[in-house]
Amino acid sequence: MKAIVQDVYGPAEVLELREVDKPVAGDDDVLVRVRAAGVDPSVWHLMTGLPYPVRIMGFGLRRPKLRIRGWDVAGTVESVGRNVTRFRPGDEVFGTCDGSFAEYACTGEDRLAAKPPNAGFEQVAAVPISAYTALYSLREQGRVQPGQKVLVIGAGGGVGTYAVQLAKVFGAEVTGVCGTDKVELVRSIGADHVIDYTREDFTAGGPRYDLVLDTAGNRPLSHLRRALTARGTLVIVGGEGGGRWFGGMHRTLAALALSPFVGHTLRAPFVKEPTRDVLEPLAGYIAAGQVTPVIDRTYPLAEAADAVRHWGKGHTRGKLVLTI
């Protein structure tokens, strides 16, 4: 089969389209004929091996242990192991796997859910990692409640577009922060208010929010806390800067250290892999028309390096997807 493979850490040029052996489903596995694969930040981190803690966490000190990139996956079930009970060949599914930038990929049945019938493979391939990150950050970390005022920073990005829509599902009044080129997009997905950060500083004495979800940038904690109510919650997801060792994690560590000593609740979740128990509710929101994946553009498998380069520029509207 064809797959996007890398043997060393580095820039997008290390990603190569090659012929490799087709995987075989084990007793507990589902073999998926991949139709689409999402491009998320983990692709860039595992491609570059940065920040360095990524390597220490078990992904390979000198070179990648997993040679095929990609995590988000959507496709049809090709075959199943003898212990698999939830799926059969021909089922349309989405979820995660190790190595979705390929024509076929194996994964566990608990890492998959049935594709909602009103969404295409490209759409659901953009869902698992980013939508779950938004869901977990809002519901588990932010404890969002109906009627609360929620501010989503990076509202036009991969996680942000889901956060805006899910916060509305949960009954919040949502304000999205984004650049000029994404204002209409963020408004179109349901934000009650939109702030163009190039024209307005939302930390300079404006409204106060019960929950601030920061999905982008490197604003200091002191600035972000100005936007909170007296007992508000700040949830930081990702970040920029920080160099090769921290890569934006400096704010994460600072938030966790400061939180016990201030009136605000400061959280920086380490999001785990989505499984059936969250993929199925996300599929339900999509089927009900409450959440719509936002896709900037799609690329053929052979142009995976171009997709990652585009993501690295930081201007993606929603998600990027590879079609296979």
Coordinates of N, CA, C and O in Angstrom, one line a residue, residues 100-261:
S100 N -2.5 7.1 10.0 CA -3.7 7.3 9.1 C -3.3 7.8 7.8 O -4.1 7.8 6.9
F101 N -2.1 8.3 7.6 CA -1.6 8.8 6.3 C -1.2 7.6 5.4 O -0.1 7.5 5.0
A102 N -2.2 6.8 5.1 CA -1.9 5.6 4.4 C -3.2 5.0 3.8 O -4.3 5.5 4.1
E103 N -3.1 4.1 2.9 CA -4.3 3.5 2.3 C -5.0 2.6 3.2 O -6.3 2.4 3.1
Y104 N -4.3 2.0 4.2 CA -5.0 1.1 5.2 C -4.3 1.4 6.5 O -3.1 1.7 6.6
A105 N -5.1 1.2 7.6 CA -4.6 1.3 8.9 C -5.3 0.4 9.9 O -6.5 0.2 9.7
C106 N -4.6 -0.1 10.9 CA -5.2 -0.9 11.9 C -5.4 -0.1 13.2 O -4.6 0.7 13.5
T107 N -6.5 -0.4 13.9 CA -6.8 0.3 15.2 C -7.7 -0.6 16.0 O -8.3 -1.6 15.5
G108 N -7.8 -0.3 17.3 CA -8.8 -1.0 18.1 C -10.2 -0.5 17.9 O -10.4 0.6 17.6
E109 N -11.2 -1.4 18.2 CA -12.5 -1.1 18.0 C -13.0 0.1 18.9 O -13.9 0.8 18.5
D110 N -12.4 0.2 20.1 CA -12.8 1.3 21.0 C -12.3 2.6 20.5 O -12.7 3.6 21.1
R111 N -11.5 2.7 19.5 CA -11.0 3.9 19.0 C -11.8 4.4 17.8 O -11.4 5.4 17.1
L112 N -12.9 3.7 17.5 CA -13.7 4.0 16.4 C -15.2 4.2 16.8 O -15.6 3.7 17.8
A113 N -15.9 5.0 15.9 CA -17.4 5.1 16.1 C -17.9 5.1 14.7 O -17.2 5.3 13.7
A114 N -19.2 4.8 14.6 CA -19.9 4.8 13.3 C -20.0 6.2 12.7 O -20.3 7.2 13.5
K115 N -19.7 6.4 11.5 CA -19.8 7.7 10.8 C -21.2 8.2 10.8 O -22.1 7.4 10.3
P116 N -21.5 9.4 11.2 CA -22.9 9.9 11.0 C -23.3 10.0 9.6 O -22.5 10.3 8.7
P117 N -24.5 9.6 9.2 CA -24.9 9.5 7.8 C -24.9 10.8 7.0 O -24.9 10.8 5.8
N118 N -25.0 11.9 7.7 CA -25.1 13.2 7.0 C -23.8 13.9 6.8 O -23.7 15.1 6.5
A119 N -22.7 13.2 7.1 CA -21.4 13.8 7.0 C -20.5 12.9 6.1 O -20.6 11.7 6.1
G120 N -19.6 13.5 5.3 CA -18.7 12.8 4.4 C -17.5 12.4 5.1 O -17.2 12.8 6.3
F121 N -16.7 11.5 4.5 CA -15.5 11.0 5.1 C -14.5 12.2 5.4 O -13.8 12.2 6.5
E122 N -14.4 13.2 4.5 CA -13.5 14.3 4.7 C -14.0 15.1 6.0 O -13.1 15.5 6.8
Q123 N -15.3 15.2 6.2 CA -15.7 16.0 7.3 C -15.4 15.3 8.6 O -14.9 15.9 9.6
V124 N -15.7 14.0 8.7 CA -15.5 13.3 10.0 C -14.0 13.0 10.3 O -13.6 12.8 11.4
A125 N -13.2 13.0 9.2 CA -11.8 12.9 9.5 C -11.2 14.1 10.2 O -10.1 14.0 10.8
A126 N -11.9 15.2 10.2 CA -11.5 16.4 10.8 C -12.0 16.5 12.3 O -11.7 17.5 13.0
V127 N -12.7 15.5 12.7 CA -13.3 15.6 14.0 C -12.5 15.1 15.2 O -12.4 15.8 16.2
P128 N -12.0 13.8 15.2 CA -11.6 13.2 16.5 C -10.7 14.0 17.4 O -11.2 14.3 18.6
I129 N -9.5 14.3 17.1 CA -8.6 15.0 18.0 C -9.1 16.4 18.4 O -9.2 16.7 19.6
S130 N -9.4 17.2 17.4 CA -9.7 18.6 17.6 C -11.1 18.7 18.4 O -11.2 19.5 19.3
A131 N -12.1 18.0 17.9 CA -13.4 18.1 18.6 C -13.3 17.6 20.0 O -14.0 18.2 20.9
Y132 N -12.6 16.5 20.2 CA -12.5 16.0 21.6 C -11.8 16.9 22.5 O -12.1 17.1 23.6
T133 N -10.7 17.6 21.9 CA -10.0 18.5 22.7 C -10.9 19.7 23.2 O -10.9 20.1 24.3
A134 N -11.7 20.2 22.2 CA -12.6 21.2 22.6 C -13.7 20.7 23.6 O -14.0 21.4 24.6
L135 N -14.2 19.5 23.4 CA -15.2 19.0 24.3 C -14.7 18.8 25.7 O -15.3 19.2 26.7
Y136 N -13.5 18.2 25.8 CA -12.9 17.9 27.1 C -12.5 19.3 27.8 O -12.7 19.4 29.0
S137 N -12.0 20.2 27.1 CA -11.6 21.5 27.7 C -12.8 22.3 28.2 O -12.8 22.9 29.3
L138 N -13.9 22.2 27.5 CA -15.1 22.9 27.9 C -15.9 22.2 29.0 O -16.2 22.8 30.0
R139 N -16.1 20.9 28.8 CA -17.0 20.2 29.8 C -16.2 19.7 31.0 O -16.7 19.9 32.1
E140 N -15.1 19.1 30.8 CA -14.4 18.5 31.9 C -13.5 19.5 32.7 O -13.5 19.4 33.9
Q141 N -12.8 20.3 32.0 CA -11.9 21.3 32.6 C -12.6 22.6 32.9 O -12.4 23.2 33.9
G142 N -13.4 23.1 32.0 CA -14.1 24.4 32.2 C -15.3 24.4 32.9 O -15.8 25.4 33.4
R143 N -15.9 23.1 33.0 CA -17.2 23.0 33.7 C -18.3 24.0 33.2 O -19.0 24.6 34.0
V144 N -18.3 24.1 31.9 CA -19.2 25.1 31.3 C -20.7 24.9 31.7 O -21.1 23.7 31.8
Q145 N -21.4 25.9 32.0 CA -22.8 25.9 32.4 C -23.7 26.7 31.5 O -23.2 27.7 30.9
P146 N -25.0 26.4 31.3 CA -25.9 27.2 30.5 C -25.9 28.6 31.1 O -25.9 28.9 32.3
G147 N -25.9 29.6 30.2 CA -26.0 31.0 30.5 C -24.7 31.7 30.8 O -24.6 32.9 31.0
Q148 N -23.6 30.9 31.0 CA -22.3 31.5 31.2 C -21.8 32.2 30.0 O -22.1 31.9 28.8
K149 N -20.9 33.2 30.2 CA -20.2 33.9 29.1 C -18.9 33.2 28.9 O -18.0 33.1 29.8
V150 N -18.7 32.7 27.7 CA -17.5 32.0 27.3 C -16.7 32.7 26.2 O -17.3 33.2 25.2
L151 N -15.4 32.9 26.4 CA -14.5 33.5 25.4 C -13.6 32.4 24.8 O -12.9 31.7 25.5
V152 N -13.7 32.3 23.5 CA -12.8 31.3 22.8 C -11.8 32.0 22.0 O -12.1 32.7 21.0
I153 N -10.5 31.9 22.4 CA -9.4 32.5 21.6 C -8.9 31.5 20.6 O -8.6 30.4 20.9
G154 N -8.7 32.0 19.4 CA -8.4 31.1 18.3 C -9.6 30.4 17.8 O -9.6 29.3 17.4
A155 N -10.7 31.2 17.7 CA -12.0 30.6 17.4 C -12.1 30.1 16.0 O -13.1 29.4 15.7
G156 N -11.2 30.5 15.1 CA -11.3 30.1 13.7 C -10.4 28.9 13.4 O -10.3 28.5 12.2
G157 N -9.7 28.4 14.4 CA -8.8 27.3 14.2 C -9.4 25.9 14.3 O -10.7 25.8 14.5
G158 N -8.6 24.9 14.3 CA -9.1 23.5 14.4 C -9.9 23.2 15.7 O -11.0 22.7 15.6
V159 N -9.3 23.5 16.8 CA -10.0 23.3 18.1 C -11.1 24.4 18.3 O -12.2 24.1 18.8
G160 N -10.7 25.6 17.9 CA -11.6 26.8 18.2 C -12.9 26.7 17.5 O -14.0 27.0 18.1
T161 N -13.0 26.2 16.3 CA -14.3 26.1 15.6 C -15.2 25.1 16.3 O -16.4 25.3 16.3
Y162 N -14.7 24.1 16.8 CA -15.5 23.1 17.6 C -15.9 23.7 18.9 O -17.0 23.5 19.4
A163 N -15.0 24.4 19.6 CA -15.2 25.0 20.9 C -16.4 26.0 20.8 O -17.3 26.0 21.7
V164 N -16.4 26.8 19.8 CA -17.5 27.8 19.6 C -18.9 27.0 19.5 O -19.8 27.3 20.2
Q165 N -18.9 26.0 18.7 CA -20.2 25.3 18.4 C -20.6 24.5 19.6 O -21.8 24.4 20.0
L166 N -19.6 23.8 20.3 CA -20.0 23.0 21.5 C -20.4 23.9 22.6 O -21.3 23.5 23.4
A167 N -19.8 25.0 22.8 CA -20.2 25.9 23.9 C -21.6 26.4 23.7 O -22.4 26.5 24.6
K168 N -22.0 26.6 22.4 CA -23.4 26.9 22.1 C -24.3 25.8 22.4 O -25.5 26.0 22.9
V169 N -23.9 24.5 22.1 CA -24.7 23.4 22.4 C -25.0 23.3 23.9 O -26.1 22.9 24.4
F170 N -24.0 23.7 24.7 CA -24.1 23.6 26.2 C -24.8 24.8 26.8 O -24.9 25.0 28.0
G171 N -25.3 25.7 25.9 CA -26.1 26.9 26.4 C -25.4 28.1 26.8 O -26.0 29.0 27.5
A172 N -24.1 28.2 26.4 CA -23.3 29.4 26.8 C -23.5 30.6 25.8 O -23.9 30.3 24.6
E173 N -23.2 31.8 26.3 CA -23.1 32.9 25.4 C -21.7 33.0 24.9 O -20.8 33.2 25.8
V174 N -21.4 32.9 23.6 CA -20.0 32.7 23.2 C -19.5 33.9 22.4 O -20.2 34.4 21.5
T175 N -18.3 34.3 22.8 CA -17.5 35.3 22.1 C -16.3 34.7 21.5 O -15.5 34.0 22.2
G176 N -16.1 34.8 20.2 CA -14.9 34.3 19.5 C -13.9 35.3 19.2 O -14.2 36.4 18.8
V177 N -12.6 35.0 19.4 CA -11.5 35.9 19.1 C -10.7 35.3 17.9 O -10.4 34.1 18.0
C178 N -10.5 36.1 16.9 CA -9.8 35.6 15.7 C -9.3 36.8 14.9 O -9.5 37.9 15.3
G179 N -8.5 36.5 13.8 CA -8.0 37.5 13.0 C -9.1 38.0 12.0 O -10.2 37.4 11.9
T180 N -8.8 39.0 11.3 CA -9.8 39.7 10.4 C -10.3 38.7 9.4 O -11.5 38.7 9.1
D181 N -9.5 37.8 8.8 CA -9.9 36.9 7.8 C -10.8 35.8 8.2 O -11.4 35.1 7.4
K182 N -11.0 35.7 9.5 CA -11.8 34.6 10.0 C -13.1 35.1 10.7 O -13.9 34.3 11.3
V183 N -13.3 36.4 10.8 CA -14.4 37.0 11.5 C -15.8 36.4 11.0 O -16.6 36.0 11.8
E184 N -16.0 36.4 9.7 CA -17.3 36.0 9.2 C -17.4 34.5 9.4 O -18.5 34.0 9.6
L185 N -16.4 33.7 9.3 CA -16.4 32.3 9.6 C -16.9 32.0 11.0 O -17.8 31.2 11.2
V186 N -16.3 32.7 12.0 CA -16.6 32.5 13.4 C -18.1 32.9 13.6 O -18.8 32.2 14.4
R187 N -18.5 33.9 13.0 CA -19.9 34.4 13.2 C -20.8 33.3 12.6 O -21.9 33.0 13.1
S188 N -20.4 32.7 11.4 CA -21.3 31.8 10.7 C -21.5 30.5 11.5 O -22.5 29.8 11.3
I189 N -20.6 30.1 12.4 CA -20.7 28.9 13.1 C -21.4 29.1 14.5 O -21.4 28.2 15.3
G190 N -21.9 30.3 14.7 CA -22.8 30.5 15.9 C -22.3 31.4 17.0 O -23.0 31.6 18.0
A191 N -21.1 32.0 16.8 CA -20.6 32.9 17.9 C -21.6 34.1 18.1 O -22.0 34.7 17.1
D192 N -21.9 34.4 19.3 CA -22.8 35.5 19.6 C -22.1 36.8 19.3 O -22.7 37.8 18.9
H193 N -20.8 36.9 19.6 CA -20.0 38.1 19.4 C -18.6 37.6 18.8 O -18.2 36.5 19.2
V194 N -18.0 38.5 18.0 CA -16.7 38.2 17.5 C -15.8 39.3 17.7 O -16.2 40.5 17.4
I195 N -14.6 39.1 18.2 CA -13.6 40.1 18.4 C -12.4 39.9 17.4 O -11.9 38.8 17.4
D196 N -12.1 40.9 16.6 CA -11.0 40.9 15.8 C -9.8 41.3 16.6 O -9.7 42.5 16.9
Y197 N -8.9 40.4 16.9 CA -7.8 40.8 17.8 C -6.8 41.8 17.2 O -6.0 42.4 17.9
T198 N -6.8 42.0 15.9 CA -5.9 42.9 15.3 C -6.5 44.4 15.5 O -5.8 45.3 15.2
R199 N -7.7 44.5 15.9 CA -8.3 45.8 16.1 C -8.8 46.1 17.5 O -9.0 47.2 17.9
E200 N -8.9 45.1 18.3 CA -9.4 45.3 19.7 C -8.7 44.3 20.7 O -8.5 43.2 20.4
D201 N -8.3 44.9 21.8 CA -7.7 44.1 22.9 C -8.7 43.7 23.9 O -9.2 44.5 24.7
F202 N -9.1 42.4 23.9 CA -10.2 41.9 24.7 C -9.8 41.9 26.2 O -10.6 41.7 27.1
T203 N -8.5 42.1 26.5 CA -8.1 42.1 27.9 C -8.0 43.5 28.5 O -7.7 43.7 29.7
A204 N -8.3 44.5 27.7 CA -8.2 45.9 28.1 C -9.5 46.5 28.6 O -10.1 47.4 28.0
G205 N -10.0 46.0 29.7 CA -11.2 46.6 30.4 C -12.5 46.4 29.7 O -13.5 47.1 30.0
G206 N -12.6 45.4 28.9 CA -13.9 45.1 28.3 C -14.7 44.1 29.1 O -14.6 44.1 30.4
P207 N -15.6 43.4 28.5 CA -16.5 42.4 29.3 C -15.6 41.4 30.0 O -14.5 41.1 29.6
R208 N -16.2 40.8 31.0 CA -15.5 39.7 31.8 C -16.3 38.4 31.5 O -17.5 38.4 31.3
Y209 N -15.5 37.3 31.5 CA -16.1 36.0 31.1 C -15.9 35.0 32.2 O -14.9 35.0 32.9
D210 N -16.9 34.1 32.3 CA -16.9 33.0 33.3 C -15.8 32.0 32.9 O -15.2 31.3 33.7
L211 N -15.6 31.8 31.6 CA -14.7 30.8 31.1 C -14.0 31.3 29.9 O -14.6 31.8 28.9
V212 N -12.6 31.3 29.9 CA -11.8 31.7 28.8 C -11.1 30.4 28.3 O -10.4 29.8 29.1
L213 N -11.3 30.1 27.1 CA -10.6 28.9 26.5 C -9.6 29.5 25.4 O -10.0 30.0 24.4
D214 N -8.3 29.3 25.7 CA -7.2 29.8 24.9 C -6.7 28.7 24.1 O -6.0 27.8 24.6
T215 N -7.0 28.7 22.8 CA -6.5 27.6 21.9 C -5.3 28.0 21.0 O -4.8 27.2 20.2
A216 N -4.9 29.3 21.1 CA -3.8 29.8 20.2 C -3.1 31.0 20.8 O -3.7 31.7 21.6
G217 N -1.9 31.1 20.4 CA -1.1 32.3 20.8 C -0.2 32.1 22.0 O 0.0 31.0 22.5
N218 N 0.3 33.2 22.5 CA 1.3 33.2 23.6 C 1.0 34.3 24.6 O 2.0 34.8 25.2
R219 N -0.2 34.7 24.7 CA -0.5 35.8 25.6 C -0.2 35.5 27.1 O -0.5 34.3 27.5
P220 N 0.4 36.4 27.8 CA 0.8 36.1 29.2 C -0.5 35.7 30.1 O -1.6 36.3 29.8
L221 N -0.3 34.9 31.1 CA -1.4 34.6 32.0 C -2.0 35.8 32.6 O -3.2 35.9 32.8
S222 N -1.2 36.8 33.0 CA -1.7 38.0 33.6 C -2.6 38.8 32.7 O -3.6 39.3 33.2
H223 N -2.4 38.8 31.4 CA -3.3 39.4 30.4 C -4.6 38.6 30.3 O -5.7 39.2 30.3
L224 N -4.5 37.3 30.2 CA -5.7 36.5 30.1 C -6.6 36.6 31.3 O -7.8 36.6 31.2
R225 N -6.0 36.7 32.5 CA -6.8 36.7 33.7 C -7.6 38.0 33.8 O -8.6 38.1 34.5
R226 N -7.2 39.1 33.1 CA -7.9 40.3 33.1 C -9.3 40.1 32.5 O -10.2 40.9 32.8
A227 N -9.5 39.1 31.6 CA -10.7 38.9 30.9 C -11.7 38.0 31.7 O -12.8 37.8 31.3
L228 N -11.2 37.6 32.9 CA -12.1 36.7 33.7 C -12.9 37.4 34.7 O -12.5 38.4 35.3
T229 N -14.0 36.8 35.1 CA -14.8 37.3 36.2 C -14.0 36.9 37.5 O -13.0 36.2 37.4
A230 N -14.4 37.4 38.6 CA -13.6 37.2 39.9 C -13.4 35.7 40.2 O -12.3 35.4 40.7
R231 N -14.3 34.8 39.8 CA -14.1 33.4 40.1 C -14.1 32.6 38.8 O -14.4 31.4 38.7
G232 N -13.7 33.3 37.7 CA -13.7 32.6 36.4 C -12.6 31.6 36.2 O -11.7 31.4 37.0
T233 N -12.7 30.9 35.1 CA -11.8 29.7 34.8 C -11.1 30.0 33.5 O -11.8 30.4 32.5
L234 N -9.8 29.8 33.5 CA -9.0 29.9 32.2 C -8.5 28.5 31.9 O -7.9 27.8 32.7
V235 N -8.8 28.0 30.7 CA -8.3 26.7 30.2 C -7.3 27.0 29.0 O -7.8 27.6 28.0
I236 N -6.1 26.6 29.1 CA -5.1 26.8 28.1 C -4.9 25.5 27.3 O -4.6 24.5 27.9
V237 N -5.1 25.6 26.0 CA -4.9 24.4 25.1 C -3.8 24.8 24.1 O -4.1 25.5 23.2
G238 N -2.6 24.2 24.3 CA -1.6 24.5 23.3 C -1.0 25.9 23.5 O -1.3 26.6 24.5
G239 N -0.2 26.3 22.5 CA 0.4 27.6 22.6 C 1.6 27.7 21.6 O 1.9 26.8 21.0
E240 N 2.1 28.9 21.6 CA 3.2 29.2 20.6 C 4.4 29.6 21.4 O 4.4 30.1 22.5
G241 N 5.6 29.6 20.7 CA 6.8 30.0 21.4 C 7.3 29.0 22.3 O 6.9 27.8 22.3
G242 N 8.3 29.3 23.2 CA 8.8 28.4 24.2 C 10.0 27.7 23.8 O 10.6 26.9 24.6
G243 N 10.4 27.7 22.5 CA 11.6 27.1 22.1 C 11.5 25.6 21.9 O 10.4 25.0 22.0
R244 N 12.7 24.9 21.8 CA 12.7 23.5 21.5 C 12.4 22.7 22.7 O 12.0 21.5 22.6
W245 N 12.6 23.2 23.9 CA 12.3 22.4 25.1 C 10.9 22.5 25.6 O 10.3 21.5 26.0
F246 N 10.3 23.7 25.5 CA 9.0 23.9 26.1 C 7.9 24.0 25.0 O 6.8 23.6 25.2
G247 N 8.2 24.6 23.9 CA 7.3 24.7 22.8 C 5.9 25.2 23.1 O 4.9 24.7 22.7
G248 N 5.8 26.2 24.0 CA 4.5 26.7 24.4 C 4.0 26.2 25.7 O 3.1 26.7 26.3
M249 N 4.7 25.1 26.2 CA 4.3 24.5 27.5 C 4.6 25.3 28.7 O 4.2 25.0 29.8
H250 N 5.4 26.4 28.5 CA 5.8 27.2 29.6 C 4.5 27.9 30.3 O 4.5 28.0 31.5
R251 N 3.5 28.2 29.5 CA 2.3 28.8 30.0 C 1.5 27.7 30.8 O 0.9 28.0 31.8
T252 N 1.5 26.5 30.2 CA 0.8 25.4 30.8 C 1.4 25.2 32.2 O 0.6 25.0 33.2
L253 N 2.7 25.1 32.3 CA 3.3 24.8 33.6 C 3.1 26.0 34.6 O 2.8 25.8 35.8
A254 N 3.1 27.2 34.1 CA 2.9 28.4 34.9 C 1.5 28.4 35.5 O 1.2 28.7 36.6
A255 N 0.5 28.1 34.6 CA -0.9 28.1 35.0 C -1.1 27.1 36.1 O -1.8 27.4 37.1
L256 N -0.6 25.9 36.0 CA -0.8 24.8 37.0 C -0.1 25.2 38.3 O -0.7 24.9 39.4
A257 N 1.0 25.9 38.2 CA 1.7 26.3 39.5 C 1.0 27.4 40.2 O 0.9 27.5 41.4
L258 N 0.4 28.4 39.4 CA -0.2 29.5 40.0 C -1.6 29.3 40.5 O -2.1 30.0 41.5
S259 N -2.4 28.4 39.9 CA -3.8 28.2 40.2 C -4.1 28.1 41.7 O -5.1 28.7 42.1
P260 N -3.4 27.3 42.5 CA -3.7 27.2 43.9 C -3.7 28.5 44.7 O -4.2 28.6 45.8
F261 N -3.0 29.5 44.2 CA -2.8 30.7 44.9 C -3.6 31.9 44.5 O -3.4 33.0 45.0

